[in-house]
mmCIF file of C-alpha atoms and ligand atoms in Angstrom:
data_model
loop_
_atom_site.group_PDB
_atom_site.id
_atom_site.type_symbol
_atom_site.label_atom_id
_atom_site.label_comp_id
_atom_site.label_asym_id
_atom_site.label_seq_id
_atom_site.Cartn_x
_atom_site.Cartn_y
_atom_site.Cartn_z
ATOM 1 C CA MET A 12 0.565 38.239 -59.144
ATOM 2 C CA MET A 13 3.913 36.515 -58.948
ATOM 3 C CA THR A 14 3.784 33.727 -56.382
ATOM 4 C CA ARG A 15 6.613 32.410 -54.238
ATOM 5 C CA GLN A 16 6.196 29.055 -55.943
ATOM 6 C CA GLU A 17 6.786 30.653 -59.361
ATOM 7 C CA ILE A 18 9.905 32.386 -58.088
ATOM 8 C CA ARG A 19 11.195 29.117 -56.663
ATOM 9 C CA GLU A 20 10.702 27.494 -60.076
ATOM 10 C CA LEU A 21 12.648 30.293 -61.738
ATOM 11 C CA ALA A 22 15.407 29.893 -59.145
ATOM 12 C CA ALA A 23 15.661 26.188 -59.916
ATOM 13 C CA PHE A 24 15.974 26.773 -63.660
ATOM 14 C CA GLN A 25 19.271 26.016 -65.345
ATOM 15 C CA ALA A 26 19.872 26.062 -69.096
ATOM 16 C CA ASP A 27 21.779 23.171 -70.645
ATOM 17 C CA GLU A 28 24.912 24.923 -71.874
ATOM 18 C CA SER A 29 26.221 21.794 -73.559
ATOM 19 C CA LYS A 30 23.326 22.167 -75.997
ATOM 20 C CA GLY A 31 24.070 25.850 -76.495
ATOM 21 C CA ALA A 32 21.109 26.967 -74.401
ATOM 22 C CA TYR A 33 21.092 30.237 -72.456
ATOM 23 C CA ALA A 34 18.665 31.631 -69.918
ATOM 24 C CA LEU A 35 17.515 35.122 -70.733
ATOM 25 C CA SER A 36 16.306 37.594 -68.114
ATOM 26 C CA PHE A 37 14.944 40.993 -69.022
ATOM 27 C CA TYR A 38 13.897 43.743 -66.620
ATOM 28 C CA PHE A 39 12.105 46.902 -67.659
ATOM 29 C CA GLN A 40 12.212 49.909 -65.333
ATOM 30 C CA PRO A 41 9.708 52.610 -66.393
ATOM 31 C CA ASP A 42 10.542 56.297 -66.058
ATOM 32 C CA PRO A 43 9.008 58.149 -63.117
ATOM 33 C CA PRO A 44 5.551 59.568 -63.998
ATOM 34 C CA GLN A 45 6.777 63.153 -64.520
ATOM 35 C CA ASP A 46 9.277 62.030 -67.225
ATOM 36 C CA ARG A 47 7.008 59.591 -68.977
ATOM 37 C CA SER A 48 6.043 61.780 -71.927
ATOM 38 C CA HIS A 49 9.576 61.461 -73.376
ATOM 39 C CA ARG A 50 9.271 57.680 -73.692
ATOM 40 C CA HIS A 51 12.934 57.527 -72.865
ATOM 41 C CA ASP A 52 12.395 54.273 -70.938
ATOM 42 C CA ALA A 53 11.061 52.407 -73.978
ATOM 43 C CA ILE A 54 13.954 53.632 -76.142
ATOM 44 C CA VAL A 55 16.454 52.425 -73.546
ATOM 45 C CA ALA A 56 14.689 49.060 -73.406
ATOM 46 C CA LYS A 57 14.921 48.570 -77.181
ATOM 47 C CA ASP A 58 18.589 49.607 -77.241
ATOM 48 C CA VAL A 59 19.409 47.166 -74.456
ATOM 49 C CA VAL A 60 17.804 44.277 -76.342
ATOM 50 C CA LYS A 61 19.409 45.237 -79.672
ATOM 51 C CA GLN A 62 22.818 45.311 -78.007
ATOM 52 C CA ALA A 63 22.176 41.845 -76.570
ATOM 53 C CA LEU A 64 21.256 40.624 -80.065
ATOM 54 C CA LYS A 65 24.576 41.933 -81.374
ATOM 55 C CA ASN A 66 26.492 40.221 -78.571
ATOM 56 C CA ALA A 67 24.582 37.004 -79.178
ATOM 57 C CA ASN A 68 25.963 36.688 -82.694
ATOM 58 C CA GLY A 69 29.211 35.231 -81.434
ATOM 59 C CA LYS A 70 27.697 33.373 -78.532
ATOM 60 C CA ALA A 71 24.855 31.133 -79.542
ATOM 61 C CA LYS A 72 25.427 28.231 -81.866
ATOM 62 C CA ASN A 73 21.769 27.845 -82.674
ATOM 63 C CA GLY A 74 18.692 29.967 -83.146
ATOM 64 C CA TRP A 75 17.161 29.656 -79.675
ATOM 65 C CA LEU A 76 18.738 32.712 -78.130
ATOM 66 C CA HIS A 77 18.007 34.818 -81.214
ATOM 67 C CA ALA A 78 14.394 33.723 -81.184
ATOM 68 C CA ASP A 79 14.065 34.687 -77.510
ATOM 69 C CA LEU A 80 15.765 38.032 -78.050
ATOM 70 C CA ASP A 81 13.547 38.796 -81.057
ATOM 71 C CA ARG A 82 10.517 38.074 -78.940
ATOM 72 C CA VAL A 83 11.774 40.342 -76.134
ATOM 73 C CA LEU A 84 12.487 43.071 -78.697
ATOM 74 C CA GLU A 85 8.934 42.766 -79.954
ATOM 75 C CA LEU A 86 7.709 43.038 -76.365
ATOM 76 C CA ALA A 87 9.931 46.086 -75.769
ATOM 77 C CA SER A 88 8.282 47.827 -78.706
ATOM 78 C CA ARG A 89 4.953 47.515 -76.882
ATOM 79 C CA LEU A 90 6.308 49.059 -73.675
ATOM 80 C CA PRO A 91 5.815 52.815 -74.265
ATOM 81 C CA GLY A 92 3.331 54.068 -71.700
ATOM 82 C CA HIS A 93 3.803 51.016 -69.489
ATOM 83 C CA THR A 94 3.828 52.302 -65.914
ATOM 84 C CA ARG A 95 4.715 49.079 -64.105
ATOM 85 C CA GLY A 96 8.032 47.325 -64.014
ATOM 86 C CA ARG A 97 8.197 44.243 -66.192
ATOM 87 C CA ALA A 98 10.268 41.083 -66.112
ATOM 88 C CA VAL A 99 10.658 38.410 -68.778
ATOM 89 C CA PHE A 100 12.376 35.072 -68.237
ATOM 90 C CA ALA A 101 12.947 33.016 -71.341
ATOM 91 C CA CYS A 102 14.709 29.984 -72.690
ATOM 92 C CA SER A 103 12.978 28.512 -75.713
ATOM 93 C CA ALA A 104 15.429 25.594 -75.703
ATOM 94 C CA HIS A 105 13.626 24.511 -72.523
ATOM 95 C CA ASN A 106 10.202 25.906 -73.431
ATOM 96 C CA LEU A 107 10.433 28.644 -70.830
ATOM 97 C CA TRP A 108 8.668 31.980 -71.300
ATOM 98 C CA ARG A 109 7.339 33.927 -68.317
ATOM 99 C CA GLU A 110 6.267 37.565 -68.147
ATOM 100 C CA PHE A 111 5.483 39.424 -64.939
ATOM 101 C CA ASP A 112 4.375 42.901 -63.976
ATOM 102 C CA LEU A 113 6.382 44.166 -61.035
ATOM 103 C CA PRO A 114 6.490 47.289 -58.897
ATOM 104 C CA PRO A 115 8.432 50.006 -60.761
ATOM 105 C CA ARG A 116 11.376 49.717 -58.358
ATOM 106 C CA LEU A 117 13.800 47.589 -60.364
ATOM 107 C CA GLY A 118 16.659 50.075 -60.431
ATOM 108 C CA SER A 119 17.337 50.011 -64.156
ATOM 109 C CA THR A 120 16.399 48.308 -67.397
ATOM 110 C CA GLY A 121 18.698 45.413 -68.174
ATOM 111 C CA ILE A 122 19.079 42.133 -69.985
ATOM 112 C CA TYR A 123 21.109 39.109 -68.905
ATOM 113 C CA VAL A 124 22.147 36.085 -70.933
ATOM 114 C CA GLN A 125 23.729 33.405 -68.762
ATOM 115 C CA PRO A 126 23.269 29.752 -67.747
ATOM 116 C CA ARG A 127 20.923 30.732 -64.906
ATOM 117 C CA LEU A 128 18.214 33.341 -64.736
ATOM 118 C CA GLN A 129 19.299 36.647 -63.220
ATOM 119 C CA LEU A 130 17.197 37.080 -60.102
ATOM 120 C CA LYS A 131 18.989 39.835 -58.206
ATOM 121 C CA PRO A 132 16.443 42.572 -59.078
ATOM 122 C CA LEU A 133 13.694 40.226 -57.885
ATOM 123 C CA ALA A 134 15.613 39.302 -54.752
ATOM 124 C CA MET A 135 16.144 42.980 -53.942
ATOM 125 C CA LEU A 136 12.390 43.503 -54.224
ATOM 126 C CA MET A 137 11.211 40.388 -52.463
ATOM 127 C CA GLY A 138 14.081 38.835 -50.508
ATOM 128 C CA ALA A 139 12.879 39.942 -47.099
ATOM 129 C CA GLN A 140 9.363 40.975 -48.073
ATOM 130 C CA PRO A 141 6.792 39.457 -45.692
ATOM 131 C CA ASP A 142 3.255 38.425 -46.651
ATOM 132 C CA LEU A 143 1.566 41.549 -45.433
ATOM 133 C CA CYS A 144 -1.902 42.062 -43.973
ATOM 134 C CA VAL A 145 -3.203 45.613 -43.884
ATOM 135 C CA THR A 146 -6.240 46.286 -41.765
ATOM 136 C CA VAL A 147 -8.019 49.617 -41.783
ATOM 137 C CA VAL A 148 -10.202 50.038 -38.734
ATOM 138 C CA ASP A 149 -12.442 52.465 -36.840
ATOM 139 C CA ARG A 150 -15.005 52.035 -34.039
ATOM 140 C CA GLN A 151 -17.514 50.186 -36.174
ATOM 141 C CA ARG A 152 -15.817 49.027 -39.353
ATOM 142 C CA ALA A 153 -12.732 47.084 -40.357
ATOM 143 C CA ARG A 154 -11.400 46.085 -43.764
ATOM 144 C CA PHE A 155 -8.731 43.438 -44.287
ATOM 145 C CA PHE A 156 -6.292 43.500 -47.200
ATOM 146 C CA ASP A 157 -3.479 41.310 -48.465
ATOM 147 C CA LEU A 158 -0.513 43.146 -49.924
ATOM 148 C CA ARG A 159 1.904 41.048 -52.001
ATOM 149 C CA LEU A 160 4.599 43.187 -53.578
ATOM 150 C CA ASP A 161 2.358 46.050 -54.646
ATOM 151 C CA GLU A 162 -0.730 44.024 -55.422
ATOM 152 C CA LEU A 163 -3.493 44.848 -52.979
ATOM 153 C CA ARG A 164 -6.488 42.573 -52.497
ATOM 154 C CA GLU A 165 -9.349 43.019 -50.076
ATOM 155 C CA ARG A 166 -9.912 39.788 -48.182
ATOM 156 C CA GLY A 167 -12.905 40.750 -46.056
ATOM 157 C CA ALA A 168 -14.583 43.261 -43.794
ATOM 158 C CA ILE A 169 -16.387 43.527 -40.471
ATOM 159 C CA VAL A 170 -19.139 46.070 -39.904
ATOM 160 C CA HIS A 171 -20.846 46.611 -36.552
ATOM 161 C CA MET A 172 -23.704 49.078 -36.758
ATOM 162 C CA LEU A 173 -23.599 51.169 -33.595
ATOM 163 C CA SER A 174 -26.773 51.944 -31.689
ATOM 164 C CA ARG A 175 -28.428 55.257 -32.368
ATOM 165 C CA SER A 176 -26.547 58.211 -30.962
ATOM 166 C CA GLY A 177 -27.121 59.426 -27.419
ATOM 167 C CA ALA A 178 -29.073 62.479 -28.551
ATOM 168 C CA LYS A 179 -31.944 60.328 -29.737
ATOM 169 C CA TYR A 180 -32.512 59.061 -26.213
ATOM 170 C CA GLY A 181 -34.017 62.304 -25.024
ATOM 171 C CA TYR A 182 -32.884 65.088 -22.742
ATOM 172 C CA HIS A 183 -32.255 63.188 -19.580
ATOM 173 C CA GLY A 184 -28.621 63.035 -18.595
ATOM 174 C CA TYR A 185 -28.956 59.522 -17.311
ATOM 175 C CA GLU A 186 -30.248 58.172 -20.614
ATOM 176 C CA ALA A 187 -27.691 60.054 -22.693
ATOM 177 C CA GLY A 188 -24.865 58.793 -20.488
ATOM 178 C CA HIS A 189 -26.261 55.305 -20.631
ATOM 179 C CA ALA A 190 -26.374 55.392 -24.441
ATOM 180 C CA GLU A 191 -22.803 56.647 -24.606
ATOM 181 C CA ARG A 192 -21.624 53.814 -22.416
ATOM 182 C CA ARG A 193 -23.486 51.404 -24.625
ATOM 183 C CA ILE A 194 -21.747 52.772 -27.709
ATOM 184 C CA SER A 195 -18.340 52.438 -26.023
ATOM 185 C CA GLU A 196 -19.230 48.907 -25.060
ATOM 186 C CA GLU A 197 -20.195 48.138 -28.661
ATOM 187 C CA ALA A 198 -16.972 49.666 -30.004
ATOM 188 C CA LEU A 199 -15.031 47.563 -27.529
ATOM 189 C CA GLN A 200 -16.785 44.412 -28.724
ATOM 190 C CA HIS A 201 -16.037 45.448 -32.301
ATOM 191 C CA PHE A 202 -12.313 45.941 -31.626
ATOM 192 C CA LYS A 203 -12.239 42.561 -29.902
ATOM 193 C CA ALA A 204 -13.869 40.927 -32.923
ATOM 194 C CA VAL A 205 -11.360 42.574 -35.285
ATOM 195 C CA SER A 206 -8.446 41.403 -33.127
ATOM 196 C CA GLU A 207 -9.854 37.901 -33.004
ATOM 197 C CA ARG A 208 -10.180 37.820 -36.779
ATOM 198 C CA LEU A 209 -6.538 38.937 -37.120
ATOM 199 C CA ARG A 210 -5.400 36.218 -34.729
ATOM 200 C CA MET A 211 -7.316 33.511 -36.574
ATOM 201 C CA ASP A 212 -6.060 34.615 -39.991
ATOM 202 C CA LEU A 213 -2.499 34.651 -38.662
ATOM 203 C CA GLU A 214 -2.912 31.124 -37.317
ATOM 204 C CA ARG A 215 -4.288 30.015 -40.676
ATOM 205 C CA GLY A 216 -1.085 31.318 -42.271
ATOM 206 C CA LEU A 217 -2.820 34.030 -44.312
ATOM 207 C CA TRP A 218 -0.268 36.675 -43.380
ATOM 208 C CA GLN A 219 3.105 37.135 -41.678
ATOM 209 C CA ARG A 220 3.253 40.832 -40.787
ATOM 210 C CA LEU A 221 0.654 43.461 -40.057
ATOM 211 C CA VAL A 222 0.136 47.126 -40.880
ATOM 212 C CA VAL A 223 -2.778 48.975 -39.284
ATOM 213 C CA GLY A 224 -4.504 52.032 -40.700
ATOM 214 C CA CYS A 225 -6.669 53.972 -38.236
ATOM 215 C CA HIS A 226 -7.205 57.396 -36.706
ATOM 216 C CA SER A 227 -4.833 58.288 -33.887
ATOM 217 C CA SER A 228 -7.860 58.652 -31.602
ATOM 218 C CA ASN A 229 -8.917 55.024 -32.223
ATOM 219 C CA TRP A 230 -5.486 53.464 -31.864
ATOM 220 C CA PRO A 231 -5.308 53.564 -28.020
ATOM 221 C CA GLU A 232 -8.739 51.882 -27.942
ATOM 222 C CA PHE A 233 -7.848 49.194 -30.464
ATOM 223 C CA GLU A 234 -4.212 48.399 -29.728
ATOM 224 C CA PRO A 235 -4.702 46.860 -26.224
ATOM 225 C CA HIS A 236 -7.011 44.225 -27.744
ATOM 226 C CA LEU A 237 -4.395 42.881 -30.146
ATOM 227 C CA HIS A 238 -3.332 39.384 -29.251
ATOM 228 C CA PRO A 239 0.359 39.339 -28.156
ATOM 229 C CA TYR A 240 1.281 37.137 -31.162
ATOM 230 C CA VAL A 241 -0.401 39.620 -33.464
ATOM 231 C CA ARG A 242 1.163 42.641 -31.783
ATOM 232 C CA GLU A 243 4.690 41.312 -32.143
ATOM 233 C CA ARG A 244 4.072 41.073 -35.892
ATOM 234 C CA LEU A 245 3.043 44.687 -36.202
ATOM 235 C CA VAL A 246 5.191 46.578 -38.698
ATOM 236 C CA GLY A 247 3.588 49.972 -38.108
ATOM 237 C CA ARG A 248 0.506 52.158 -38.196
ATOM 238 C CA PHE A 249 -0.653 54.964 -40.443
ATOM 239 C CA SER A 250 -3.505 57.420 -40.150
ATOM 240 C CA ALA A 251 -6.493 56.544 -42.304
ATOM 241 C CA ASP A 252 -10.222 56.908 -42.563
ATOM 242 C CA VAL A 253 -11.962 53.597 -43.275
ATOM 243 C CA ALA A 254 -14.699 55.128 -45.382
ATOM 244 C CA SER A 255 -12.532 57.226 -47.663
ATOM 245 C CA VAL A 256 -9.090 55.600 -47.823
ATOM 246 C CA SER A 257 -8.047 54.634 -51.364
ATOM 247 C CA ASP A 258 -6.130 51.539 -52.455
ATOM 248 C CA GLU A 259 -3.338 53.817 -53.594
ATOM 249 C CA GLU A 260 -3.029 55.398 -50.129
ATOM 250 C CA ILE A 261 -3.012 51.999 -48.446
ATOM 251 C CA ARG A 262 -0.280 50.757 -50.782
ATOM 252 C CA LYS A 263 1.792 53.888 -50.356
ATOM 253 C CA HIS A 264 1.692 53.907 -46.548
ATOM 254 C CA ALA A 265 2.107 50.149 -46.147
ATOM 255 C CA ASP A 266 5.006 50.149 -48.638
ATOM 256 C CA ALA A 267 6.829 52.962 -46.872
ATOM 257 C CA LEU A 268 6.372 51.387 -43.428
ATOM 258 C CA THR A 269 7.472 47.958 -44.660
ATOM 259 C CA LYS A 270 10.496 49.295 -46.508
ATOM 260 C CA LYS A 271 11.705 51.077 -43.378
ATOM 261 C CA TRP A 272 10.962 48.024 -41.244
ATOM 262 C CA ILE A 273 12.932 45.712 -43.576
ATOM 263 C CA GLU A 274 15.893 48.109 -43.631
ATOM 264 C CA GLU A 275 16.022 48.374 -39.850
ATOM 265 C CA ARG A 276 15.503 44.663 -39.412
ATOM 266 C CA GLY A 277 18.258 43.892 -41.933
ATOM 267 C CA ARG A 278 20.741 46.174 -40.178
ATOM 268 C CA LYS A 279 19.904 44.827 -36.746
ATOM 269 C CA LYS A 280 20.021 41.191 -37.759
ATOM 270 C CA ALA A 281 23.248 41.678 -39.736
ATOM 271 C CA GLU A 282 24.815 43.105 -36.603
ATOM 272 C CA GLU A 283 23.509 40.154 -34.618
ATOM 273 C CA ALA A 284 24.982 37.709 -37.158
ATOM 274 C CA ILE A 285 28.369 39.428 -37.008
ATOM 275 C CA ASP A 286 28.386 39.456 -33.189
ATOM 276 C CA LEU A 287 27.398 35.794 -33.060
ATOM 277 C CA ALA A 288 30.103 34.943 -35.584
ATOM 278 C CA LYS A 289 32.696 36.620 -33.363
ATOM 279 C CA ALA A 290 31.408 34.594 -30.421
ATOM 280 C CA ASN A 291 31.580 31.418 -32.504
ATOM 281 C CA GLY A 292 27.808 31.117 -32.230
ATOM 282 C CA ARG A 293 24.889 31.141 -34.659
ATOM 283 C CA GLY A 294 26.473 33.469 -37.195
ATOM 284 C CA VAL A 295 29.104 33.375 -39.948
ATOM 285 C CA THR A 296 30.860 36.048 -41.991
ATOM 286 C CA GLY A 297 32.907 36.045 -45.168
ATOM 287 C CA LEU A 298 32.206 34.235 -48.422
ATOM 288 C CA ARG A 299 33.992 30.986 -47.602
ATOM 289 C CA ARG A 300 32.083 30.340 -44.371
ATOM 290 C CA VAL A 301 28.767 31.543 -45.773
ATOM 291 C CA LEU A 302 29.084 29.165 -48.734
ATOM 292 C CA ARG A 303 29.766 26.281 -46.379
ATOM 293 C CA ALA A 304 26.775 27.189 -44.214
ATOM 294 C CA LEU A 305 24.553 27.378 -47.316
ATOM 295 C CA GLU A 306 25.630 23.894 -48.356
ATOM 296 C CA THR A 307 24.914 22.415 -44.932
ATOM 297 C CA GLY A 308 21.472 24.046 -44.840
ATOM 298 C CA GLU A 309 22.261 26.065 -41.719
ATOM 299 C CA VAL A 310 21.390 29.514 -43.054
ATOM 300 C CA GLN A 311 18.260 31.283 -41.846
ATOM 301 C CA SER A 312 18.972 34.856 -42.995
ATOM 302 C CA LEU A 313 21.548 36.101 -45.461
ATOM 303 C CA PHE A 314 23.025 39.606 -45.543
ATOM 304 C CA LEU A 315 24.704 41.094 -48.589
ATOM 305 C CA ALA A 316 26.079 44.582 -49.080
ATOM 306 C CA ASP A 317 23.909 45.940 -51.893
ATOM 307 C CA ASN A 318 26.860 46.144 -54.303
ATOM 308 C CA TYR A 319 28.433 42.855 -53.222
ATOM 309 C CA SER A 320 30.013 40.739 -55.925
ATOM 310 C CA ALA A 321 32.778 38.139 -55.832
ATOM 311 C CA ARG A 322 34.352 35.553 -58.091
ATOM 312 C CA ALA A 323 34.011 31.892 -57.232
ATOM 313 C CA VAL A 324 33.851 28.501 -58.893
ATOM 314 C CA GLU A 325 30.972 26.090 -59.154
ATOM 315 C CA CYS A 326 31.280 22.367 -59.767
ATOM 316 C CA THR A 327 29.595 21.401 -63.036
ATOM 317 C CA HIS A 328 28.743 18.017 -61.561
ATOM 318 C CA CYS A 329 27.707 18.346 -57.901
ATOM 319 C CA GLY A 330 27.129 22.107 -57.738
ATOM 320 C CA HIS A 331 29.637 22.657 -54.924
ATOM 321 C CA LEU A 332 30.583 26.334 -54.627
ATOM 322 C CA ASP A 333 34.110 27.353 -53.747
ATOM 323 C CA ALA A 334 35.536 30.779 -52.952
ATOM 324 C CA HIS A 335 38.949 29.510 -54.052
ATOM 325 C CA ILE A 336 39.397 29.531 -57.811
ATOM 326 C CA VAL A 337 40.247 25.872 -58.309
ATOM 327 C CA SER A 338 39.790 23.872 -61.503
ATOM 328 C CA ALA A 339 38.774 20.611 -59.823
ATOM 329 C CA CYS A 340 35.936 20.309 -57.316
ATOM 330 C CA VAL A 341 37.153 19.526 -53.783
ATOM 331 C CA ALA A 342 33.988 17.539 -53.123
ATOM 332 C CA CYS A 343 33.874 15.261 -56.181
ATOM 333 C CA GLY A 344 36.977 15.996 -58.265
ATOM 334 C CA ARG A 345 35.069 16.986 -61.409
ATOM 335 C CA LYS A 346 35.618 20.120 -63.464
ATOM 336 C CA THR A 347 34.520 23.487 -62.080
ATOM 337 C CA ARG A 348 33.390 26.573 -63.948
ATOM 338 C CA GLU A 349 34.181 30.092 -62.948
ATOM 339 C CA LEU A 350 31.454 32.463 -61.832
ATOM 340 C CA ASN A 351 32.082 36.161 -62.341
ATOM 341 C CA ASP A 352 29.647 36.823 -59.558
ATOM 342 C CA VAL A 353 28.962 34.225 -56.913
ATOM 343 C CA CYS A 354 25.613 35.943 -56.215
ATOM 344 C CA ASP A 355 24.285 34.380 -59.437
ATOM 345 C CA ALA A 356 24.520 31.055 -57.615
ATOM 346 C CA ILE A 357 23.749 32.231 -54.079
ATOM 347 C CA ILE A 358 20.485 34.057 -54.818
ATOM 348 C CA PRO A 359 18.754 31.006 -56.364
ATOM 349 C CA ILE A 360 19.824 28.904 -53.365
ATOM 350 C CA ALA A 361 18.377 31.497 -50.990
ATOM 351 C CA ILE A 362 15.092 31.602 -52.913
ATOM 352 C CA ARG A 363 14.747 27.827 -53.152
ATOM 353 C CA SER A 364 15.508 27.347 -49.461
ATOM 354 C CA ASP A 365 13.234 30.150 -48.202
ATOM 355 C CA ILE A 366 16.181 32.013 -46.730
ATOM 356 C CA GLU A 367 15.415 35.585 -45.783
ATOM 357 C CA LEU A 368 17.673 37.692 -48.005
ATOM 358 C CA PHE A 369 18.625 41.216 -46.946
ATOM 359 C CA TYR A 370 20.491 43.769 -49.024
ATOM 360 C CA VAL A 371 22.150 46.112 -46.574
ATOM 361 C CA THR A 372 23.527 49.537 -47.470
ATOM 362 C CA GLN A 373 26.372 51.375 -45.769
ATOM 363 C CA HIS A 374 26.899 49.004 -42.892
ATOM 364 C CA SER A 375 30.485 49.469 -41.715
ATOM 365 C CA GLU A 376 30.561 46.265 -39.657
ATOM 366 C CA LEU A 377 29.308 44.196 -42.587
ATOM 367 C CA ASP A 378 31.880 45.943 -44.739
ATOM 368 C CA ARG A 379 34.649 44.894 -42.346
ATOM 369 C CA ALA A 380 33.240 41.362 -42.224
ATOM 370 C CA GLY A 381 33.650 40.913 -45.990
ATOM 371 C CA ASN A 382 30.260 42.314 -47.091
ATOM 372 C CA ILE A 383 28.536 38.981 -46.636
ATOM 373 C CA ALA A 384 27.188 37.342 -43.492
ATOM 374 C CA ALA A 385 24.558 34.869 -42.408
ATOM 375 C CA LEU A 386 22.470 34.121 -39.380
ATOM 376 C CA LEU A 387 22.172 30.379 -38.802
ATOM 377 C CA ARG A 388 19.302 28.187 -37.676
ATOM 378 C CA PHE A 389 21.820 25.905 -36.014
ATOM 379 C CA ARG A 390 25.473 25.053 -36.261
ATOM 380 C CA ALA A 391 26.192 21.656 -37.700
ATOM 381 C CA ASP A 392 29.633 21.575 -36.079
ATOM 382 C CA GLN A 393 28.402 22.215 -32.548
ATOM 383 C CA ASN A 394 26.158 20.341 -30.209
ATOM 384 C CA ARG A 395 23.128 22.510 -29.873
ATOM 385 C CA THR A 396 22.641 22.608 -26.140
ATOM 386 C CA GLY A 397 26.261 22.932 -25.102
ATOM 387 C CA GLN A 398 28.452 25.437 -26.882
ATOM 388 C CA LEU A 399 25.594 27.215 -28.579
ATOM 389 C CA ALA A 400 23.870 28.026 -25.339
ATOM 390 C CA ALA A 401 27.169 29.269 -24.002
ATOM 391 C CA ALA A 402 27.704 31.423 -27.075
ATOM 392 C CA SER A 403 24.293 33.041 -27.029
HETATM 393 ZN ZN1 LIG B 14 31.703 18.518 -57.373
#
C-alpha cells in the first residue's frame, strides 16, 4: 500500500538538472477486463517507453536516464495480464526507484521525463481521498475495515450472540414477548457498542470518513446511536449482509459512494471559495492569487478544473512561483526557469502541505474564475477577528 508519507517524499523529490539528472514517472493503465485478451495495454506501454528512449537520445548527457528507461521497458514487458494500475518513479542519478500498484483508474498509460516527478495522476486519485472506515453491521455482528485507495483491510469485528429465539421459551405469550424484548434490548446494546467503537477509533485517528453497510431494516435501529461526531463524517450507506458480503462488494460500494461524495464536496467547496473570494474573505481565485496564497501557507483546499494548465516561471534559487513570465525572480533576483505547466509545481506543494486537492469538472463558476481557486485557512493580510468575521 502506498502511504501518504511515501507520496510526500515523492513530492519533495527534485532531480539535479545541472548534473544532467531527470526524474522519470511512468503510469500503466490496464485495459478494462473485457478487452484484456488483446494485450493492447501492454503493447501501448512498451511503445510509450520506446518513444521516450528515442526522445532521450538528444536530452541526457549521461547514461542515467537511459538506464532508467531500459529498466522501465523491461518492467513493461512483464505487464501483460496485469490487472492493476502501476506507477514507477525513478532517477538512478539519485538512487530513486519506486514501484506501486494502484487502482486501475489512471486515465491512460504515460511516461514523463522532467526535473520533478509527475504526480497529477496520483493527485487525481488521492488528492481529496479520505482515510475511509467501512463498517458492515447487523443486529449481532459488526466488521470494521480500512479502505486506502482500493486496498481493503479488516481491522476488527464485534460479535454479540443473541439469546435463543422466542419460540424456545414455550407457548405462553408472556414469555415469548419477554424474549423478544430481551433480543431487542441485546441488539440495542450491540449497536451502542459498535457506535462506541467507531467513536473511539475516530478519536484515535484511525479513520477520517465512514461508510456503513447494513440492511435497510437495521439502519433506523443503528443510525440513532451514532455519535454526532461520527455521524457528520458519514459518507453514505449501502445495503449489505454481514455474513455474505465480499471484499469486492465492499470496495465497489464504498468506492462509488466516496467518488460521488468527493465530487459533490469539491463542487460545493469550490463555489464557497469563489463566493468568499468575491467577498474578500477566506477564498482566492486566479493563478496569481492562488500562487501567493500557497507561498504564505494560507491554502486549505485547492480546486483545479480537470484540464487546467498554465505557463509560469519558477525561481531556480528560492522556488518562488510567478504567473508573469519574468526572467529574474521578484523575490530574490536570481534566474527563473519556465514551466510549461504550473501544475507540475503546484501539485507537489499541495501534497507536501496536506492541502486537499480537488479536480472539478464542468464548473462554470470556476471556469469564469480562471479555472483555479483556493479555500484559505486564514488570510495573512487581514486581522482574523475583524474583516474576516465581517466577510463570512
Ligand atoms: Zn527567487
